[in-house]
Amino acid sequence: MIKDLQQEILKLKKERDICILAHSYMSEDICEIADFTGDSYALSLKAKSAPQKTVIMCGVRFMAETVKMLSPQKRVFLANPDAGCPMAEQMDREVIAEVKKMYPGYALVAYINTTAELKTISDVCVTSSSAVKICRAIPQKNILFIPDINLGTYVKEQVPEKNFKLLSGGCPTHAKIDVEDALAAKAAHPGALFLVHPECRPEVTKLADYIGSTSGIMEFAEKSEAKEFIIGTENAIVQHLQFKCPQKKFYALSKDLVCHNMKATTLPDVYACMLGNGGEEIVMDEATRAAAVKCIEKMIEYGG
Ligand code: 13P
Ligand code: SF4
């Protein structure tokens, strides 16, 4: 049963001094056994401060790589090796290095959903909860923002004093939601507030009552006086919020708002990883790590 496996994982975690980090898109059973659950930015901070010598990341590959970059002395595992992020694979280092040459003097600002190789040539990383603050704070006026054009468009609007060049990548899960989906959800739930992740298209975010990261959306819904909410991000958040706030109602913007990569990790995967029978240890050559971590450290410096 789920609760027996959870008990076994909790016991093993203590015995073997393992820290389990779970992105908020993980299922409820995994979040319950995690030491920490949060959005990409919060996970990066936790990765730096966790005292344990071993970390298991329940999320996608770039998140486990970020932990390894920040804590090279730790053993870091991705609970399910198949969990990648399609957006992170969209742009490679060689192509972006050429694009960078076309925009001399621009800061290369990379969403954290990128590969370690691409991070080696990026000036600073951002996450959805920190992008506006960081783009405002960096000294450069000109910004080459990769890879998410939807997040980039949102940040550009919030930071009009800077000059942005956007490239057209993005999250296939969020980008497939169109304005008709948003209007249909609003028509079905006329009394609900509409909370949307900035990875969604601008036509969709324009209709939102609140735009923010996964943690931002959860915090907004928990604190709000309102009673009904349409959730415009991965549907795990609908379930978590329904557990946290049973007196409120949460509706999925679309039943298609499912990231199959985030859904790849299961509770038995976490258990197998702890026993050494599954998962993948993140191995990174020191030259790549040392070059890539700089833009993560800059993110933490400017992001606070
Ligand atoms: P946040 O964790 O910044 O909300 O981003 C969501 C996401 O899609 C992570 O892959
Ligand atoms: Fe990548 Fe989108 Fe899945 Fe996040 S939700 S891991 S950005 S594909």
Short mmCIF file of C-alpha atoms and ligand atoms in Angstrom, two decimals:
data_model
loop_
_atom_site.label_atom_id
_atom_site.label_comp_id
_atom_site.label_asym_id
_atom_site.label_seq_id
_atom_site.Cartn_x
_atom_site.Cartn_y
_atom_site.Cartn_z
CA MET A 1 0.00 0.00 0.00
CA ILE A 2 1.08 3.58 -0.58
CA LYS A 3 1.34 4.38 3.13
CA ASP A 4 3.52 1.30 3.84
CA LEU A 5 5.94 2.30 1.11
CA GLN A 6 5.96 5.87 2.40
CA GLN A 7 6.83 4.62 5.93
CA GLU A 8 9.66 2.51 4.53
CA ILE A 9 11.03 5.48 2.56
CA LEU A 10 10.87 7.77 5.60
CA LYS A 11 12.76 5.18 7.68
CA LEU A 12 15.42 4.65 5.01
CA LYS A 13 15.81 8.38 4.49
CA LYS A 14 16.83 8.84 8.14
CA GLU A 15 19.07 5.74 8.25
CA ARG A 16 20.95 6.69 5.08
CA ASP A 17 20.97 10.49 5.54
CA ILE A 18 19.20 11.20 2.26
CA CYS A 19 17.46 14.45 1.34
CA ILE A 20 14.49 14.11 -1.00
CA LEU A 21 13.61 17.21 -3.02
CA ALA A 22 10.33 17.24 -4.96
CA HIS A 23 9.14 19.81 -7.49
CA SER A 24 5.53 20.87 -6.89
CA TYR A 25 4.47 19.04 -10.07
CA MET A 26 5.14 15.70 -8.35
CA SER A 27 2.17 13.65 -7.20
CA GLU A 28 0.80 13.98 -3.66
CA ASP A 29 2.30 10.64 -2.46
CA ILE A 30 5.80 11.83 -3.39
CA CYS A 31 5.37 15.33 -1.94
CA GLU A 32 4.34 13.75 1.38
CA ILE A 33 7.70 11.96 1.82
CA ALA A 34 9.88 14.84 0.56
CA ASP A 35 12.07 16.94 2.85
CA PHE A 36 11.18 19.90 0.73
CA THR A 37 8.66 20.69 -2.02
CA GLY A 38 8.64 23.88 -4.05
CA ASP A 39 9.15 25.65 -7.35
CA SER A 40 12.40 25.63 -9.34
CA TYR A 41 13.83 28.64 -7.51
CA ALA A 42 13.10 27.33 -4.01
CA LEU A 43 14.54 23.92 -4.93
CA SER A 44 17.79 25.60 -6.05
CA LEU A 45 18.11 27.36 -2.69
CA LYS A 46 17.38 24.14 -0.78
CA ALA A 47 19.91 22.27 -2.88
CA LYS A 48 22.57 24.64 -1.61
CA SER A 49 21.62 24.46 2.07
CA ALA A 50 20.58 20.80 2.55
CA PRO A 51 22.92 19.23 5.14
CA GLN A 52 22.59 15.63 3.84
CA LYS A 53 25.37 14.12 1.71
CA THR A 54 22.94 12.47 -0.71
CA VAL A 55 20.10 14.17 -2.57
CA ILE A 56 17.35 12.50 -4.61
CA MET A 57 15.60 14.85 -7.00
CA CYS A 58 11.99 14.05 -7.85
CA GLY A 59 11.57 16.35 -10.81
CA VAL A 60 13.30 16.61 -14.18
CA ARG A 61 16.93 16.32 -15.23
CA PHE A 62 17.91 20.01 -15.26
CA MET A 63 16.76 20.24 -11.63
CA ALA A 64 19.05 17.37 -10.56
CA GLU A 65 21.88 18.95 -12.57
CA THR A 66 21.34 22.25 -10.73
CA VAL A 67 21.70 20.45 -7.39
CA LYS A 68 24.93 18.82 -8.55
CA MET A 69 26.32 22.16 -9.78
CA LEU A 70 25.66 23.82 -6.44
CA SER A 71 26.82 20.87 -4.32
CA PRO A 72 29.53 18.95 -6.19
CA GLN A 73 30.57 17.16 -3.01
CA LYS A 74 27.11 15.55 -2.69
CA ARG A 75 25.87 12.43 -4.46
CA VAL A 76 22.88 13.58 -6.49
CA PHE A 77 20.35 11.25 -8.09
CA LEU A 78 17.50 11.81 -10.51
CA ALA A 79 14.78 9.45 -9.25
CA ASN A 80 13.63 8.54 -12.77
CA PRO A 81 16.28 8.88 -15.52
CA ASP A 82 13.58 9.29 -18.22
CA ALA A 83 12.31 12.53 -16.71
CA GLY A 84 13.67 15.26 -18.97
CA CYS A 85 12.27 18.67 -19.85
CA PRO A 86 11.58 19.06 -23.58
CA MET A 87 12.09 22.83 -23.31
CA ALA A 88 15.57 22.31 -21.85
CA GLU A 89 16.54 20.31 -24.94
CA GLN A 90 15.28 22.88 -27.48
CA MET A 91 18.40 25.03 -27.76
CA ASP A 92 21.98 23.88 -27.83
CA ARG A 93 25.18 25.62 -26.88
CA GLU A 94 26.71 25.87 -30.38
CA VAL A 95 23.63 27.54 -31.92
CA ILE A 96 23.17 29.97 -29.03
CA ALA A 97 26.90 30.81 -29.06
CA GLU A 98 26.43 31.93 -32.69
CA VAL A 99 23.27 33.92 -31.84
CA LYS A 100 25.16 35.56 -28.96
CA LYS A 101 27.77 36.85 -31.42
CA MET A 102 24.97 38.63 -33.30
CA TYR A 103 24.03 40.56 -30.15
CA PRO A 104 27.24 41.92 -28.66
CA GLY A 105 26.79 43.56 -25.26
CA TYR A 106 23.54 41.70 -24.54
CA ALA A 107 23.24 39.70 -21.31
CA LEU A 108 22.38 36.08 -22.14
CA VAL A 109 19.59 35.36 -19.65
CA ALA A 110 18.66 31.67 -19.54
CA TYR A 111 15.57 30.18 -17.97
CA ILE A 112 16.84 27.50 -15.58
CA ASN A 113 15.09 24.95 -17.85
CA THR A 114 18.26 24.58 -19.97
CA THR A 115 21.08 22.04 -20.23
CA ALA A 116 24.31 22.31 -18.22
CA GLU A 117 26.18 22.91 -21.51
CA LEU A 118 24.00 25.89 -22.42
CA LYS A 119 24.42 27.30 -18.92
CA THR A 120 28.20 27.41 -19.47
CA ILE A 121 27.75 30.35 -21.90
CA SER A 122 24.82 32.06 -20.11
CA ASP A 123 25.37 35.17 -17.99
CA VAL A 124 22.57 34.58 -15.52
CA CYS A 125 19.78 32.05 -14.94
CA VAL A 126 16.22 32.90 -13.97
CA THR A 127 13.17 30.93 -12.86
CA SER A 128 9.54 31.86 -13.31
CA SER A 129 9.36 33.34 -9.80
CA SER A 130 12.61 35.32 -10.06
CA ALA A 131 12.84 36.38 -13.73
CA VAL A 132 11.27 39.84 -13.37
CA LYS A 133 13.37 40.74 -10.32
CA ILE A 134 16.60 39.49 -11.89
CA CYS A 135 16.07 41.15 -15.30
CA ARG A 136 15.43 44.44 -13.49
CA ALA A 137 18.49 44.02 -11.26
CA ILE A 138 21.22 43.03 -13.72
CA PRO A 139 23.34 45.94 -14.96
CA GLN A 140 22.88 45.26 -18.70
CA LYS A 141 20.10 47.16 -20.49
CA ASN A 142 19.98 44.68 -23.39
CA ILE A 143 18.83 41.14 -22.72
CA LEU A 144 18.87 38.06 -24.95
CA PHE A 145 16.27 35.85 -23.23
CA ILE A 146 16.19 32.07 -23.87
CA PRO A 147 14.47 29.67 -24.38
CA ASP A 148 10.85 30.41 -23.33
CA ILE A 149 9.20 33.08 -25.49
CA ASN A 150 6.08 33.13 -23.30
CA LEU A 151 7.97 33.74 -20.06
CA GLY A 152 10.18 36.21 -21.98
CA THR A 153 7.13 38.13 -23.25
CA TYR A 154 5.73 38.32 -19.72
CA VAL A 155 9.04 39.56 -18.27
CA LYS A 156 9.47 42.07 -21.11
CA GLU A 157 6.10 43.64 -20.25
CA GLN A 158 7.00 43.85 -16.56
CA VAL A 159 10.42 45.37 -17.25
CA PRO A 160 9.77 48.01 -19.94
CA GLU A 161 12.97 49.89 -19.10
CA LYS A 162 15.05 47.07 -20.65
CA ASN A 163 15.45 46.00 -24.27
CA PHE A 164 14.64 42.31 -24.88
CA LYS A 165 15.45 39.98 -27.74
CA LEU A 166 13.41 36.77 -27.40
CA LEU A 167 13.94 33.43 -29.12
CA SER A 168 11.01 31.14 -29.79
CA GLY A 169 11.25 28.14 -27.51
CA GLY A 170 8.84 27.16 -24.78
CA CYS A 171 7.09 24.56 -22.68
CA PRO A 172 5.00 22.25 -24.88
CA THR A 173 2.67 21.50 -21.97
CA HIS A 174 1.75 25.11 -21.21
CA ALA A 175 1.99 26.38 -24.80
CA LYS A 176 -0.68 23.98 -26.09
CA ILE A 177 -3.32 25.80 -24.05
CA ASP A 178 -5.02 28.44 -26.17
CA VAL A 179 -7.38 31.31 -25.57
CA GLU A 180 -10.43 29.13 -26.37
CA ASP A 181 -9.46 26.78 -23.52
CA ALA A 182 -9.17 29.76 -21.18
CA LEU A 183 -12.49 31.26 -22.25
CA ALA A 184 -14.24 27.87 -21.93
CA ALA A 185 -12.88 27.37 -18.38
CA LYS A 186 -13.92 30.90 -17.40
CA ALA A 187 -17.40 30.37 -18.85
CA ALA A 188 -17.76 27.06 -16.98
CA HIS A 189 -16.67 28.65 -13.66
CA PRO A 190 -17.73 32.31 -13.81
CA GLY A 191 -17.11 32.91 -10.08
CA ALA A 192 -13.56 31.53 -10.09
CA LEU A 193 -10.30 33.49 -10.09
CA PHE A 194 -7.97 32.55 -12.94
CA LEU A 195 -4.37 31.81 -11.84
CA VAL A 196 -1.85 31.26 -14.62
CA HIS A 197 1.81 30.26 -15.01
CA PRO A 198 3.90 32.62 -17.22
CA GLU A 199 4.89 29.66 -19.43
CA CYS A 200 1.36 29.98 -20.90
CA ARG A 201 0.79 32.01 -24.06
CA PRO A 202 0.36 35.81 -23.69
CA GLU A 203 -3.27 35.59 -24.96
CA VAL A 204 -3.96 33.28 -22.00
CA THR A 205 -2.00 35.18 -19.32
CA LYS A 206 -3.77 38.38 -20.44
CA LEU A 207 -7.02 36.89 -19.08
CA ALA A 208 -5.48 36.00 -15.69
CA ASP A 209 -6.27 37.44 -12.26
CA TYR A 210 -2.82 36.35 -11.10
CA ILE A 211 0.34 35.30 -12.97
CA GLY A 212 3.09 33.44 -11.11
CA SER A 213 5.24 30.36 -10.57
CA THR A 214 3.85 27.11 -9.19
CA SER A 215 4.64 28.24 -5.63
CA GLY A 216 3.25 31.71 -6.38
CA ILE A 217 -0.03 30.22 -7.60
CA MET A 218 -0.32 27.98 -4.53
CA GLU A 219 0.44 30.80 -2.12
CA PHE A 220 -2.02 33.13 -3.84
CA ALA A 221 -4.83 30.54 -3.71
CA GLU A 222 -4.15 29.65 -0.07
CA LYS A 223 -4.16 33.27 1.10
CA SER A 224 -7.02 34.49 -1.09
CA GLU A 225 -10.47 35.20 0.34
CA ALA A 226 -11.96 33.81 -2.89
CA LYS A 227 -13.50 30.34 -2.86
CA GLU A 228 -13.00 29.08 -6.44
CA PHE A 229 -9.97 29.03 -8.70
CA ILE A 230 -9.10 27.91 -12.23
CA ILE A 231 -5.50 26.67 -12.18
CA GLY A 232 -3.50 27.47 -15.32
CA THR A 233 -0.52 25.21 -14.80
CA GLU A 234 0.28 21.49 -14.52
CA ASN A 235 -2.66 19.66 -13.00
CA ALA A 236 -0.70 18.35 -9.99
CA ILE A 237 -1.21 21.83 -8.53
CA VAL A 238 -5.00 21.40 -8.70
CA GLN A 239 -4.71 18.28 -6.56
CA HIS A 240 -2.23 19.75 -4.04
CA LEU A 241 -4.43 22.81 -3.54
CA GLN A 242 -7.52 20.68 -3.05
CA PHE A 243 -5.71 18.83 -0.24
CA LYS A 244 -4.41 22.07 1.31
CA CYS A 245 -7.70 23.98 1.11
CA PRO A 246 -10.61 21.48 1.28
CA GLN A 247 -13.10 24.31 1.80
CA LYS A 248 -12.19 25.90 -1.56
CA LYS A 249 -12.73 24.60 -5.11
CA PHE A 250 -10.05 24.19 -7.74
CA TYR A 251 -10.61 23.53 -11.44
CA ALA A 252 -8.07 22.53 -14.09
CA LEU A 253 -7.79 25.06 -16.94
CA SER A 254 -7.59 22.01 -19.21
CA LYS A 255 -7.36 18.27 -18.66
CA ASP A 256 -4.46 18.41 -21.16
CA LEU A 257 -2.28 20.46 -18.82
CA VAL A 258 -0.20 17.42 -17.96
CA CYS A 259 3.59 17.22 -18.19
CA HIS A 260 4.37 13.59 -18.93
CA ASN A 261 7.97 14.07 -17.87
CA MET A 262 6.92 15.31 -14.46
CA LYS A 263 4.51 12.38 -14.25
CA ALA A 264 7.29 9.83 -15.01
CA THR A 265 8.52 9.60 -11.40
CA THR A 266 6.63 7.25 -9.09
CA LEU A 267 6.90 6.43 -5.39
CA PRO A 268 8.42 3.00 -6.20
CA ASP A 269 11.05 4.84 -8.34
CA VAL A 270 12.05 6.85 -5.27
CA TYR A 271 12.29 3.67 -3.17
CA ALA A 272 14.34 1.85 -5.82
CA CYS A 273 16.67 4.84 -6.09
CA MET A 274 17.24 4.83 -2.31
CA LEU A 275 18.09 1.11 -2.42
CA GLY A 276 20.54 1.61 -5.30
CA ASN A 277 18.29 -0.31 -7.70
CA GLY A 278 17.13 2.63 -9.81
CA GLY A 279 17.48 6.28 -10.56
CA GLU A 280 20.57 7.82 -12.10
CA GLU A 281 23.50 9.44 -10.38
CA ILE A 282 24.31 12.80 -11.93
CA VAL A 283 27.90 12.87 -13.11
CA MET A 284 29.31 16.10 -14.50
CA ASP A 285 32.84 16.92 -15.53
CA GLU A 286 34.36 19.59 -13.32
CA ALA A 287 35.05 22.05 -16.17
CA THR A 288 31.37 22.03 -17.24
CA ARG A 289 30.15 22.24 -13.65
CA ALA A 290 32.43 25.13 -12.72
CA ALA A 291 31.44 27.10 -15.85
CA ALA A 292 27.71 26.32 -15.57
CA VAL A 293 27.33 27.07 -11.86
CA LYS A 294 28.33 30.72 -12.35
CA CYS A 295 24.98 31.67 -13.89
CA ILE A 296 23.12 29.80 -11.10
CA GLU A 297 25.14 31.66 -8.47
CA LYS A 298 24.36 34.95 -10.23
CA MET A 299 20.66 33.98 -10.15
CA ILE A 300 20.83 33.49 -6.37
CA GLU A 301 22.81 36.73 -5.93
CA TYR A 302 20.25 38.84 -7.85
CA GLY A 303 17.20 36.78 -6.90
CA GLY A 304 17.78 36.98 -3.15
P1 13P B 1 8.42 26.85 -11.65
O1 13P B 1 8.94 25.74 -10.83
O2 13P B 1 9.38 28.01 -11.70
O3 13P B 1 7.04 27.29 -11.31
O4 13P B 1 8.39 26.33 -13.18
C1 13P B 1 7.52 25.35 -13.58
C2 13P B 1 8.10 24.39 -14.51
O5 13P B 1 7.60 24.13 -15.55
C3 13P B 1 9.30 23.69 -14.10
O6 13P B 1 9.70 22.85 -15.09
FE1 SF4 B 2 9.53 21.23 -18.94
FE2 SF4 B 2 7.08 22.24 -19.23
FE3 SF4 B 2 7.37 19.86 -18.12
FE4 SF4 B 2 8.15 22.07 -16.80
S1 SF4 B 2 6.05 21.54 -17.38
S2 SF4 B 2 9.28 20.15 -17.01
S3 SF4 B 2 8.86 23.33 -18.52
S4 SF4 B 2 7.90 20.40 -20.24
#
